[in-house]
Amino acid sequence: MLRKDYLTRMIEEMTEAVGAMLGLRREQKNEQALEKLDGLLKRNFRMSEQMLRSLPPEELIQLFRQREGVDAESLQLVARMLQENGEIRENMGDEQEAAASRIKALHLYMYAALNGGSRELVDYPTRITELSALLERYRLPADAERLVMLYEEREGRYVQAEDAMYRMLNASPENDTNALEEGRMFYARLSGLEADILQAGGLTREELEEGIEALQDE
């Protein structure tokens, strides 16, 4: 109950702050928007906006590790702040920083989604869709593509998951045995599905067999 009340208060504060930051962005008061974001992060997560931008996603996840797993709710809220940071950075004309924040936000949303995150907390399916559209022309790191693969597979969108799997392989070092094994395990999981379930996710049994054969030749 205390945890739920804490999250509710934090979400209310963040919602109000995001609205204020939107207003500041519209007035081109980007530095003030960043200051507001920085204050919000320090109060709720004991990190600065600079720290948020500088830490790689794996280290941010590590900050929210618990004995029983990860604090997926807090991770989603941090992802929401990264997404807002991307909006501010884009408004400042810094496309590189905007893309970096968005890639990191996407990584955290998907990691949280795959580790018990609440769909209702920040509506992560919508957030993931928004970020995916904004990042369409960017090449994601292999570890992010792996999460895309797992997330799309869980959502039953098997053809999108397969596309992400091949992007993961392309983004990985040549002859990366771990990446190849991830791809083979992906196909092994799909092999256990009924044909109608596969087809609902955009793949036929024949296409699946072709994919399995292609990876066996690697």
mmCIF file with all atom_site columns, C-alpha atoms in Angstrom:
data_model
loop_
_atom_site.group_PDB
_atom_site.id
_atom_site.type_symbol
_atom_site.label_atom_id
_atom_site.label_alt_id
_atom_site.label_comp_id
_atom_site.label_asym_id
_atom_site.label_entity_id
_atom_site.label_seq_id
_atom_site.pdbx_PDB_ins_code
_atom_site.Cartn_x
_atom_site.Cartn_y
_atom_site.Cartn_z
_atom_site.occupancy
_atom_site.B_iso_or_equiv
_atom_site.pdbx_formal_charge
_atom_site.auth_seq_id
_atom_site.auth_comp_id
_atom_site.auth_asym_id
_atom_site.auth_atom_id
_atom_site.pdbx_PDB_model_num
ATOM 1   C CA . MET A 1 1   ? 0.000  0.000   0.000   1.00 0.00 ? 1   MET A CA 1
ATOM 2   C CA . LEU A 1 2   ? 2.814  2.406   0.923   1.00 0.00 ? 2   LEU A CA 1
ATOM 3   C CA . ARG A 1 3   ? 4.587  1.541   -2.326  1.00 0.00 ? 3   ARG A CA 1
ATOM 4   C CA . LYS A 1 4   ? 1.421  2.224   -4.330  1.00 0.00 ? 4   LYS A CA 1
ATOM 5   C CA . ASP A 1 5   ? 0.894  5.590   -2.601  1.00 0.00 ? 5   ASP A CA 1
ATOM 6   C CA . TYR A 1 6   ? 4.534  6.519   -3.244  1.00 0.00 ? 6   TYR A CA 1
ATOM 7   C CA . LEU A 1 7   ? 4.246  5.694   -6.953  1.00 0.00 ? 7   LEU A CA 1
ATOM 8   C CA . THR A 1 8   ? 0.942  7.559   -7.233  1.00 0.00 ? 8   THR A CA 1
ATOM 9   C CA . ARG A 1 9   ? 2.464  10.713  -5.733  1.00 0.00 ? 9   ARG A CA 1
ATOM 10  C CA . MET A 1 10  ? 5.524  10.426  -7.953  1.00 0.00 ? 10  MET A CA 1
ATOM 11  C CA . ILE A 1 11  ? 3.416  9.995   -11.088 1.00 0.00 ? 11  ILE A CA 1
ATOM 12  C CA . GLU A 1 12  ? 1.282  13.006  -10.168 1.00 0.00 ? 12  GLU A CA 1
ATOM 13  C CA . GLU A 1 13  ? 4.410  15.110  -9.658  1.00 0.00 ? 13  GLU A CA 1
ATOM 14  C CA . MET A 1 14  ? 5.934  13.880  -12.906 1.00 0.00 ? 14  MET A CA 1
ATOM 15  C CA . THR A 1 15  ? 2.753  14.487  -14.887 1.00 0.00 ? 15  THR A CA 1
ATOM 16  C CA . GLU A 1 16  ? 2.605  18.062  -13.618 1.00 0.00 ? 16  GLU A CA 1
ATOM 17  C CA . ALA A 1 17  ? 6.316  18.572  -14.339 1.00 0.00 ? 17  ALA A CA 1
ATOM 18  C CA . VAL A 1 18  ? 6.052  17.156  -17.882 1.00 0.00 ? 18  VAL A CA 1
ATOM 19  C CA . GLY A 1 19  ? 3.192  19.558  -18.568 1.00 0.00 ? 19  GLY A CA 1
ATOM 20  C CA . ALA A 1 20  ? 5.289  22.454  -17.284 1.00 0.00 ? 20  ALA A CA 1
ATOM 21  C CA . MET A 1 21  ? 8.277  21.343  -19.389 1.00 0.00 ? 21  MET A CA 1
ATOM 22  C CA . LEU A 1 22  ? 6.052  21.173  -22.457 1.00 0.00 ? 22  LEU A CA 1
ATOM 23  C CA . GLY A 1 23  ? 5.015  24.779  -21.845 1.00 0.00 ? 23  GLY A CA 1
ATOM 24  C CA . LEU A 1 24  ? 8.626  25.840  -21.442 1.00 0.00 ? 24  LEU A CA 1
ATOM 25  C CA . ARG A 1 25  ? 9.604  24.067  -24.662 1.00 0.00 ? 25  ARG A CA 1
ATOM 26  C CA . ARG A 1 26  ? 6.849  25.853  -26.547 1.00 0.00 ? 26  ARG A CA 1
ATOM 27  C CA . GLU A 1 27  ? 8.252  29.151  -25.280 1.00 0.00 ? 27  GLU A CA 1
ATOM 28  C CA . GLN A 1 28  ? 11.776 28.015  -26.294 1.00 0.00 ? 28  GLN A CA 1
ATOM 29  C CA . LYS A 1 29  ? 12.833 28.129  -22.635 1.00 0.00 ? 29  LYS A CA 1
ATOM 30  C CA . ASN A 1 30  ? 14.782 24.904  -23.013 1.00 0.00 ? 30  ASN A CA 1
ATOM 31  C CA . GLU A 1 31  ? 17.373 25.552  -20.310 1.00 0.00 ? 31  GLU A CA 1
ATOM 32  C CA . GLN A 1 32  ? 14.586 26.132  -17.798 1.00 0.00 ? 32  GLN A CA 1
ATOM 33  C CA . ALA A 1 33  ? 12.944 22.897  -18.936 1.00 0.00 ? 33  ALA A CA 1
ATOM 34  C CA . LEU A 1 34  ? 16.224 21.049  -18.333 1.00 0.00 ? 34  LEU A CA 1
ATOM 35  C CA . GLU A 1 35  ? 16.506 22.616  -14.873 1.00 0.00 ? 35  GLU A CA 1
ATOM 36  C CA . LYS A 1 36  ? 12.996 21.409  -14.044 1.00 0.00 ? 36  LYS A CA 1
ATOM 37  C CA . LEU A 1 37  ? 13.881 17.918  -15.264 1.00 0.00 ? 37  LEU A CA 1
ATOM 38  C CA . ASP A 1 38  ? 17.091 17.976  -13.245 1.00 0.00 ? 38  ASP A CA 1
ATOM 39  C CA . GLY A 1 39  ? 15.222 18.927  -10.070 1.00 0.00 ? 39  GLY A CA 1
ATOM 40  C CA . LEU A 1 40  ? 12.640 16.196  -10.618 1.00 0.00 ? 40  LEU A CA 1
ATOM 41  C CA . LEU A 1 41  ? 15.335 13.557  -11.076 1.00 0.00 ? 41  LEU A CA 1
ATOM 42  C CA . LYS A 1 42  ? 17.261 14.662  -7.992  1.00 0.00 ? 42  LYS A CA 1
ATOM 43  C CA . ARG A 1 43  ? 14.165 14.629  -5.778  1.00 0.00 ? 43  ARG A CA 1
ATOM 44  C CA . ASN A 1 44  ? 12.867 11.253  -6.896  1.00 0.00 ? 44  ASN A CA 1
ATOM 45  C CA . PHE A 1 45  ? 15.881 9.257   -8.085  1.00 0.00 ? 45  PHE A CA 1
ATOM 46  C CA . ARG A 1 46  ? 18.948 10.990  -6.589  1.00 0.00 ? 46  ARG A CA 1
ATOM 47  C CA . MET A 1 47  ? 20.477 11.556  -10.006 1.00 0.00 ? 47  MET A CA 1
ATOM 48  C CA . SER A 1 48  ? 21.074 14.614  -12.137 1.00 0.00 ? 48  SER A CA 1
ATOM 49  C CA . GLU A 1 49  ? 20.051 15.208  -15.722 1.00 0.00 ? 49  GLU A CA 1
ATOM 50  C CA . GLN A 1 50  ? 23.728 14.948  -16.682 1.00 0.00 ? 50  GLN A CA 1
ATOM 51  C CA . MET A 1 51  ? 24.025 11.587  -14.931 1.00 0.00 ? 51  MET A CA 1
ATOM 52  C CA . LEU A 1 52  ? 20.879 10.394  -16.689 1.00 0.00 ? 52  LEU A CA 1
ATOM 53  C CA . ARG A 1 53  ? 22.419 11.216  -20.067 1.00 0.00 ? 53  ARG A CA 1
ATOM 54  C CA . SER A 1 54  ? 25.910 9.914   -19.321 1.00 0.00 ? 54  SER A CA 1
ATOM 55  C CA . LEU A 1 55  ? 25.123 6.475   -17.862 1.00 0.00 ? 55  LEU A CA 1
ATOM 56  C CA . PRO A 1 56  ? 24.574 3.640   -20.361 1.00 0.00 ? 56  PRO A CA 1
ATOM 57  C CA . PRO A 1 57  ? 21.255 1.777   -20.050 1.00 0.00 ? 57  PRO A CA 1
ATOM 58  C CA . GLU A 1 58  ? 22.853 -1.263  -18.376 1.00 0.00 ? 58  GLU A CA 1
ATOM 59  C CA . GLU A 1 59  ? 24.210 0.925   -15.556 1.00 0.00 ? 59  GLU A CA 1
ATOM 60  C CA . LEU A 1 60  ? 20.873 2.690   -15.118 1.00 0.00 ? 60  LEU A CA 1
ATOM 61  C CA . ILE A 1 61  ? 19.180 -0.701  -14.824 1.00 0.00 ? 61  ILE A CA 1
ATOM 62  C CA . GLN A 1 62  ? 21.787 -1.731  -12.249 1.00 0.00 ? 62  GLN A CA 1
ATOM 63  C CA . LEU A 1 63  ? 20.783 1.234   -10.071 1.00 0.00 ? 63  LEU A CA 1
ATOM 64  C CA . PHE A 1 64  ? 17.305 -0.263  -9.737  1.00 0.00 ? 64  PHE A CA 1
ATOM 65  C CA . ARG A 1 65  ? 18.337 -3.854  -9.072  1.00 0.00 ? 65  ARG A CA 1
ATOM 66  C CA . GLN A 1 66  ? 16.682 -5.544  -6.117  1.00 0.00 ? 66  GLN A CA 1
ATOM 67  C CA . ARG A 1 67  ? 17.233 -8.937  -4.537  1.00 0.00 ? 67  ARG A CA 1
ATOM 68  C CA . GLU A 1 68  ? 14.138 -10.285 -6.267  1.00 0.00 ? 68  GLU A CA 1
ATOM 69  C CA . GLY A 1 69  ? 14.827 -8.671  -9.640  1.00 0.00 ? 69  GLY A CA 1
ATOM 70  C CA . VAL A 1 70  ? 14.471 -5.088  -10.786 1.00 0.00 ? 70  VAL A CA 1
ATOM 71  C CA . ASP A 1 71  ? 12.278 -2.142  -9.773  1.00 0.00 ? 71  ASP A CA 1
ATOM 72  C CA . ALA A 1 72  ? 10.451 -2.071  -13.116 1.00 0.00 ? 72  ALA A CA 1
ATOM 73  C CA . GLU A 1 73  ? 8.092  0.736   -12.084 1.00 0.00 ? 73  GLU A CA 1
ATOM 74  C CA . SER A 1 74  ? 10.908 3.154   -11.253 1.00 0.00 ? 74  SER A CA 1
ATOM 75  C CA . LEU A 1 75  ? 12.700 2.104   -14.433 1.00 0.00 ? 75  LEU A CA 1
ATOM 76  C CA . GLN A 1 76  ? 9.640  3.074   -16.487 1.00 0.00 ? 76  GLN A CA 1
ATOM 77  C CA . LEU A 1 77  ? 9.506  6.477   -14.820 1.00 0.00 ? 77  LEU A CA 1
ATOM 78  C CA . VAL A 1 78  ? 13.191 7.070   -15.553 1.00 0.00 ? 78  VAL A CA 1
ATOM 79  C CA . ALA A 1 79  ? 12.510 6.054   -19.166 1.00 0.00 ? 79  ALA A CA 1
ATOM 80  C CA . ARG A 1 80  ? 9.733  8.649   -19.262 1.00 0.00 ? 80  ARG A CA 1
ATOM 81  C CA . MET A 1 81  ? 12.214 11.298  -18.089 1.00 0.00 ? 81  MET A CA 1
ATOM 82  C CA . LEU A 1 82  ? 14.690 10.209  -20.767 1.00 0.00 ? 82  LEU A CA 1
ATOM 83  C CA . GLN A 1 83  ? 11.943 10.518  -23.357 1.00 0.00 ? 83  GLN A CA 1
ATOM 84  C CA . GLU A 1 84  ? 11.217 14.040  -22.171 1.00 0.00 ? 84  GLU A CA 1
ATOM 85  C CA . ASN A 1 85  ? 14.935 14.822  -22.261 1.00 0.00 ? 85  ASN A CA 1
ATOM 86  C CA . GLY A 1 86  ? 14.928 13.754  -25.903 1.00 0.00 ? 86  GLY A CA 1
ATOM 87  C CA . GLU A 1 87  ? 12.107 16.190  -26.642 1.00 0.00 ? 87  GLU A CA 1
ATOM 88  C CA . ILE A 1 88  ? 13.961 19.057  -24.990 1.00 0.00 ? 88  ILE A CA 1
ATOM 89  C CA . ARG A 1 89  ? 17.226 18.227  -26.749 1.00 0.00 ? 89  ARG A CA 1
ATOM 90  C CA . GLU A 1 90  ? 15.459 18.092  -30.108 1.00 0.00 ? 90  GLU A CA 1
ATOM 91  C CA . ASN A 1 91  ? 13.891 21.467  -29.371 1.00 0.00 ? 91  ASN A CA 1
ATOM 92  C CA . MET A 1 92  ? 17.404 22.778  -28.763 1.00 0.00 ? 92  MET A CA 1
ATOM 93  C CA . GLY A 1 93  ? 18.479 21.514  -32.195 1.00 0.00 ? 93  GLY A CA 1
ATOM 94  C CA . ASP A 1 94  ? 20.711 18.758  -30.791 1.00 0.00 ? 94  ASP A CA 1
ATOM 95  C CA . GLU A 1 95  ? 19.516 15.758  -32.789 1.00 0.00 ? 95  GLU A CA 1
ATOM 96  C CA . GLN A 1 96  ? 22.382 13.524  -31.675 1.00 0.00 ? 96  GLN A CA 1
ATOM 97  C CA . GLU A 1 97  ? 21.622 13.969  -27.965 1.00 0.00 ? 97  GLU A CA 1
ATOM 98  C CA . ALA A 1 98  ? 17.895 13.639  -28.651 1.00 0.00 ? 98  ALA A CA 1
ATOM 99  C CA . ALA A 1 99  ? 18.436 10.319  -30.426 1.00 0.00 ? 99  ALA A CA 1
ATOM 100 C CA . ALA A 1 100 ? 20.767 9.043   -27.679 1.00 0.00 ? 100 ALA A CA 1
ATOM 101 C CA . SER A 1 101 ? 18.169 9.819   -24.984 1.00 0.00 ? 101 SER A CA 1
ATOM 102 C CA . ARG A 1 102 ? 15.405 8.198   -27.012 1.00 0.00 ? 102 ARG A CA 1
ATOM 103 C CA . ILE A 1 103 ? 17.400 5.030   -27.688 1.00 0.00 ? 103 ILE A CA 1
ATOM 104 C CA . LYS A 1 104 ? 18.146 4.744   -23.975 1.00 0.00 ? 104 LYS A CA 1
ATOM 105 C CA . ALA A 1 105 ? 14.494 5.404   -23.082 1.00 0.00 ? 105 ALA A CA 1
ATOM 106 C CA . LEU A 1 106 ? 13.359 2.697   -25.516 1.00 0.00 ? 106 LEU A CA 1
ATOM 107 C CA . HIS A 1 107 ? 15.850 0.269   -23.988 1.00 0.00 ? 107 HIS A CA 1
ATOM 108 C CA . LEU A 1 108 ? 14.555 0.942   -20.460 1.00 0.00 ? 108 LEU A CA 1
ATOM 109 C CA . TYR A 1 109 ? 10.872 0.768   -21.439 1.00 0.00 ? 109 TYR A CA 1
ATOM 110 C CA . MET A 1 110 ? 11.366 -2.618  -23.086 1.00 0.00 ? 110 MET A CA 1
ATOM 111 C CA . TYR A 1 111 ? 13.525 -3.979  -20.283 1.00 0.00 ? 111 TYR A CA 1
ATOM 112 C CA . ALA A 1 112 ? 10.887 -2.930  -17.749 1.00 0.00 ? 112 ALA A CA 1
ATOM 113 C CA . ALA A 1 113 ? 8.110  -4.379  -19.930 1.00 0.00 ? 113 ALA A CA 1
ATOM 114 C CA . LEU A 1 114 ? 9.903  -7.735  -20.039 1.00 0.00 ? 114 LEU A CA 1
ATOM 115 C CA . ASN A 1 115 ? 10.557 -7.719  -16.293 1.00 0.00 ? 115 ASN A CA 1
ATOM 116 C CA . GLY A 1 116 ? 7.163  -7.139  -14.744 1.00 0.00 ? 116 GLY A CA 1
ATOM 117 C CA . GLY A 1 117 ? 6.484  -3.505  -15.610 1.00 0.00 ? 117 GLY A CA 1
ATOM 118 C CA . SER A 1 118 ? 2.922  -2.225  -15.391 1.00 0.00 ? 118 SER A CA 1
ATOM 119 C CA . ARG A 1 119 ? 1.288  -1.360  -18.715 1.00 0.00 ? 119 ARG A CA 1
ATOM 120 C CA . GLU A 1 120 ? -0.859 1.282   -17.028 1.00 0.00 ? 120 GLU A CA 1
ATOM 121 C CA . LEU A 1 121 ? 1.879  3.153   -15.162 1.00 0.00 ? 121 LEU A CA 1
ATOM 122 C CA . VAL A 1 122 ? 3.176  5.152   -18.136 1.00 0.00 ? 122 VAL A CA 1
ATOM 123 C CA . ASP A 1 123 ? 1.354  3.279   -20.933 1.00 0.00 ? 123 ASP A CA 1
ATOM 124 C CA . TYR A 1 124 ? 4.609  1.734   -22.108 1.00 0.00 ? 124 TYR A CA 1
ATOM 125 C CA . PRO A 1 125 ? 3.130  0.146   -25.290 1.00 0.00 ? 125 PRO A CA 1
ATOM 126 C CA . THR A 1 126 ? 2.271  3.641   -26.561 1.00 0.00 ? 126 THR A CA 1
ATOM 127 C CA . ARG A 1 127 ? 5.641  5.031   -25.448 1.00 0.00 ? 127 ARG A CA 1
ATOM 128 C CA . ILE A 1 128 ? 7.512  2.219   -27.213 1.00 0.00 ? 128 ILE A CA 1
ATOM 129 C CA . THR A 1 129 ? 5.515  2.831   -30.398 1.00 0.00 ? 129 THR A CA 1
ATOM 130 C CA . GLU A 1 130 ? 6.237  6.584   -30.244 1.00 0.00 ? 130 GLU A CA 1
ATOM 131 C CA . LEU A 1 131 ? 9.960  6.085   -29.767 1.00 0.00 ? 131 LEU A CA 1
ATOM 132 C CA . SER A 1 132 ? 10.222 3.360   -32.409 1.00 0.00 ? 132 SER A CA 1
ATOM 133 C CA . ALA A 1 133 ? 8.690  5.739   -34.962 1.00 0.00 ? 133 ALA A CA 1
ATOM 134 C CA . LEU A 1 134 ? 11.077 8.567   -34.005 1.00 0.00 ? 134 LEU A CA 1
ATOM 135 C CA . LEU A 1 135 ? 14.091 6.234   -34.197 1.00 0.00 ? 135 LEU A CA 1
ATOM 136 C CA . GLU A 1 136 ? 13.160 4.560   -37.472 1.00 0.00 ? 136 GLU A CA 1
ATOM 137 C CA . ARG A 1 137 ? 16.128 6.025   -39.355 1.00 0.00 ? 137 ARG A CA 1
ATOM 138 C CA . TYR A 1 138 ? 18.652 5.176   -36.622 1.00 0.00 ? 138 TYR A CA 1
ATOM 139 C CA . ARG A 1 139 ? 20.569 1.948   -36.161 1.00 0.00 ? 139 ARG A CA 1
ATOM 140 C CA . LEU A 1 140 ? 19.994 0.589   -32.661 1.00 0.00 ? 140 LEU A CA 1
ATOM 141 C CA . PRO A 1 141 ? 22.697 -1.240  -30.682 1.00 0.00 ? 141 PRO A CA 1
ATOM 142 C CA . ALA A 1 142 ? 22.551 -5.039  -30.698 1.00 0.00 ? 142 ALA A CA 1
ATOM 143 C CA . ASP A 1 143 ? 21.425 -5.237  -27.061 1.00 0.00 ? 143 ASP A CA 1
ATOM 144 C CA . ALA A 1 144 ? 18.494 -2.896  -27.780 1.00 0.00 ? 144 ALA A CA 1
ATOM 145 C CA . GLU A 1 145 ? 17.507 -4.923  -30.859 1.00 0.00 ? 145 GLU A CA 1
ATOM 146 C CA . ARG A 1 146 ? 17.563 -8.057  -28.714 1.00 0.00 ? 146 ARG A CA 1
ATOM 147 C CA . LEU A 1 147 ? 15.030 -6.444  -26.384 1.00 0.00 ? 147 LEU A CA 1
ATOM 148 C CA . VAL A 1 148 ? 12.904 -5.407  -29.382 1.00 0.00 ? 148 VAL A CA 1
ATOM 149 C CA . MET A 1 149 ? 12.960 -9.025  -30.563 1.00 0.00 ? 149 MET A CA 1
ATOM 150 C CA . LEU A 1 150 ? 11.886 -10.361 -27.169 1.00 0.00 ? 150 LEU A CA 1
ATOM 151 C CA . TYR A 1 151 ? 9.238  -7.678  -26.693 1.00 0.00 ? 151 TYR A CA 1
ATOM 152 C CA . GLU A 1 152 ? 7.675  -8.169  -30.142 1.00 0.00 ? 152 GLU A CA 1
ATOM 153 C CA . GLU A 1 153 ? 7.740  -11.929 -29.643 1.00 0.00 ? 153 GLU A CA 1
ATOM 154 C CA . ARG A 1 154 ? 5.929  -11.594 -26.327 1.00 0.00 ? 154 ARG A CA 1
ATOM 155 C CA . GLU A 1 155 ? 3.327  -9.350  -27.944 1.00 0.00 ? 155 GLU A CA 1
ATOM 156 C CA . GLY A 1 156 ? 2.732  -11.971 -30.644 1.00 0.00 ? 156 GLY A CA 1
ATOM 157 C CA . ARG A 1 157 ? 4.147  -9.889  -33.500 1.00 0.00 ? 157 ARG A CA 1
ATOM 158 C CA . TYR A 1 158 ? 6.456  -12.584 -34.815 1.00 0.00 ? 158 TYR A CA 1
ATOM 159 C CA . VAL A 1 159 ? 7.413  -11.047 -38.142 1.00 0.00 ? 159 VAL A CA 1
ATOM 160 C CA . GLN A 1 160 ? 8.480  -7.829  -36.377 1.00 0.00 ? 160 GLN A CA 1
ATOM 161 C CA . ALA A 1 161 ? 10.381 -9.937  -33.846 1.00 0.00 ? 161 ALA A CA 1
ATOM 162 C CA . GLU A 1 162 ? 12.158 -11.759 -36.666 1.00 0.00 ? 162 GLU A CA 1
ATOM 163 C CA . ASP A 1 163 ? 13.104 -8.436  -38.286 1.00 0.00 ? 163 ASP A CA 1
ATOM 164 C CA . ALA A 1 164 ? 14.573 -7.273  -34.960 1.00 0.00 ? 164 ALA A CA 1
ATOM 165 C CA . MET A 1 165 ? 16.457 -10.554 -34.631 1.00 0.00 ? 165 MET A CA 1
ATOM 166 C CA . TYR A 1 166 ? 18.190 -9.991  -37.974 1.00 0.00 ? 166 TYR A CA 1
ATOM 167 C CA . ARG A 1 167 ? 18.951 -6.377  -37.050 1.00 0.00 ? 167 ARG A CA 1
ATOM 168 C CA . MET A 1 168 ? 20.469 -7.686  -33.796 1.00 0.00 ? 168 MET A CA 1
ATOM 169 C CA . LEU A 1 169 ? 22.692 -10.053 -35.789 1.00 0.00 ? 169 LEU A CA 1
ATOM 170 C CA . ASN A 1 170 ? 23.737 -7.263  -38.167 1.00 0.00 ? 170 ASN A CA 1
ATOM 171 C CA . ALA A 1 171 ? 24.561 -4.945  -35.255 1.00 0.00 ? 171 ALA A CA 1
ATOM 172 C CA . SER A 1 172 ? 26.604 -7.635  -33.477 1.00 0.00 ? 172 SER A CA 1
ATOM 173 C CA . PRO A 1 173 ? 30.297 -8.336  -34.130 1.00 0.00 ? 173 PRO A CA 1
ATOM 174 C CA . GLU A 1 174 ? 30.934 -10.740 -36.990 1.00 0.00 ? 174 GLU A CA 1
ATOM 175 C CA . ASN A 1 175 ? 30.566 -14.416 -35.988 1.00 0.00 ? 175 ASN A CA 1
ATOM 176 C CA . ASP A 1 176 ? 29.161 -13.464 -32.576 1.00 0.00 ? 176 ASP A CA 1
ATOM 177 C CA . THR A 1 177 ? 28.189 -16.893 -31.255 1.00 0.00 ? 177 THR A CA 1
ATOM 178 C CA . ASN A 1 178 ? 25.990 -15.453 -28.481 1.00 0.00 ? 178 ASN A CA 1
ATOM 179 C CA . ALA A 1 179 ? 23.928 -13.444 -30.974 1.00 0.00 ? 179 ALA A CA 1
ATOM 180 C CA . LEU A 1 180 ? 23.591 -16.474 -33.267 1.00 0.00 ? 180 LEU A CA 1
ATOM 181 C CA . GLU A 1 181 ? 22.468 -18.585 -30.327 1.00 0.00 ? 181 GLU A CA 1
ATOM 182 C CA . GLU A 1 182 ? 19.868 -15.934 -29.409 1.00 0.00 ? 182 GLU A CA 1
ATOM 183 C CA . GLY A 1 183 ? 18.548 -16.145 -32.981 1.00 0.00 ? 183 GLY A CA 1
ATOM 184 C CA . ARG A 1 184 ? 18.423 -19.937 -32.927 1.00 0.00 ? 184 ARG A CA 1
ATOM 185 C CA . MET A 1 185 ? 16.657 -19.959 -29.562 1.00 0.00 ? 185 MET A CA 1
ATOM 186 C CA . PHE A 1 186 ? 14.141 -17.466 -30.954 1.00 0.00 ? 186 PHE A CA 1
ATOM 187 C CA . TYR A 1 187 ? 13.331 -19.790 -33.846 1.00 0.00 ? 187 TYR A CA 1
ATOM 188 C CA . ALA A 1 188 ? 13.203 -22.773 -31.489 1.00 0.00 ? 188 ALA A CA 1
ATOM 189 C CA . ARG A 1 189 ? 10.536 -21.021 -29.405 1.00 0.00 ? 189 ARG A CA 1
ATOM 190 C CA . LEU A 1 190 ? 8.491  -20.200 -32.498 1.00 0.00 ? 190 LEU A CA 1
ATOM 191 C CA . SER A 1 191 ? 8.776  -23.806 -33.705 1.00 0.00 ? 191 SER A CA 1
ATOM 192 C CA . GLY A 1 192 ? 6.665  -24.867 -30.742 1.00 0.00 ? 192 GLY A CA 1
ATOM 193 C CA . LEU A 1 193 ? 3.728  -22.693 -31.808 1.00 0.00 ? 193 LEU A CA 1
ATOM 194 C CA . GLU A 1 194 ? 0.708  -23.809 -33.811 1.00 0.00 ? 194 GLU A CA 1
ATOM 195 C CA . ALA A 1 195 ? 0.567  -22.699 -37.447 1.00 0.00 ? 195 ALA A CA 1
ATOM 196 C CA . ASP A 1 196 ? -2.476 -20.477 -36.907 1.00 0.00 ? 196 ASP A CA 1
ATOM 197 C CA . ILE A 1 197 ? -0.792 -18.650 -34.012 1.00 0.00 ? 197 ILE A CA 1
ATOM 198 C CA . LEU A 1 198 ? 2.326  -18.121 -36.114 1.00 0.00 ? 198 LEU A CA 1
ATOM 199 C CA . GLN A 1 199 ? 0.253  -16.817 -39.002 1.00 0.00 ? 199 GLN A CA 1
ATOM 200 C CA . ALA A 1 200 ? -1.603 -14.396 -36.724 1.00 0.00 ? 200 ALA A CA 1
ATOM 201 C CA . GLY A 1 201 ? 1.822  -12.979 -35.894 1.00 0.00 ? 201 GLY A CA 1
ATOM 202 C CA . GLY A 1 202 ? 2.728  -12.577 -39.568 1.00 0.00 ? 202 GLY A CA 1
ATOM 203 C CA . LEU A 1 203 ? 4.803  -15.734 -40.167 1.00 0.00 ? 203 LEU A CA 1
ATOM 204 C CA . THR A 1 204 ? 3.992  -18.925 -42.046 1.00 0.00 ? 204 THR A CA 1
ATOM 205 C CA . ARG A 1 205 ? 5.450  -22.311 -41.113 1.00 0.00 ? 205 ARG A CA 1
ATOM 206 C CA . GLU A 1 206 ? 7.373  -22.302 -44.420 1.00 0.00 ? 206 GLU A CA 1
ATOM 207 C CA . GLU A 1 207 ? 8.940  -18.897 -43.664 1.00 0.00 ? 207 GLU A CA 1
ATOM 208 C CA . LEU A 1 208 ? 9.908  -20.117 -40.210 1.00 0.00 ? 208 LEU A CA 1
ATOM 209 C CA . GLU A 1 209 ? 11.617 -23.198 -41.651 1.00 0.00 ? 209 GLU A CA 1
ATOM 210 C CA . GLU A 1 210 ? 13.497 -21.013 -44.130 1.00 0.00 ? 210 GLU A CA 1
ATOM 211 C CA . GLY A 1 211 ? 14.716 -18.822 -41.283 1.00 0.00 ? 211 GLY A CA 1
ATOM 212 C CA . ILE A 1 212 ? 15.853 -21.815 -39.240 1.00 0.00 ? 212 ILE A CA 1
ATOM 213 C CA . GLU A 1 213 ? 17.774 -23.175 -42.233 1.00 0.00 ? 213 GLU A CA 1
ATOM 214 C CA . ALA A 1 214 ? 19.411 -19.799 -42.889 1.00 0.00 ? 214 ALA A CA 1
ATOM 215 C CA . LEU A 1 215 ? 20.778 -19.574 -39.334 1.00 0.00 ? 215 LEU A CA 1
ATOM 216 C CA . GLN A 1 216 ? 21.986 -23.179 -39.390 1.00 0.00 ? 216 GLN A CA 1
ATOM 217 C CA . ASP A 1 217 ? 24.233 -22.249 -42.312 1.00 0.00 ? 217 ASP A CA 1
ATOM 218 C CA . GLU A 1 218 ? 25.884 -19.432 -40.346 1.00 0.00 ? 218 GLU A CA 1
#
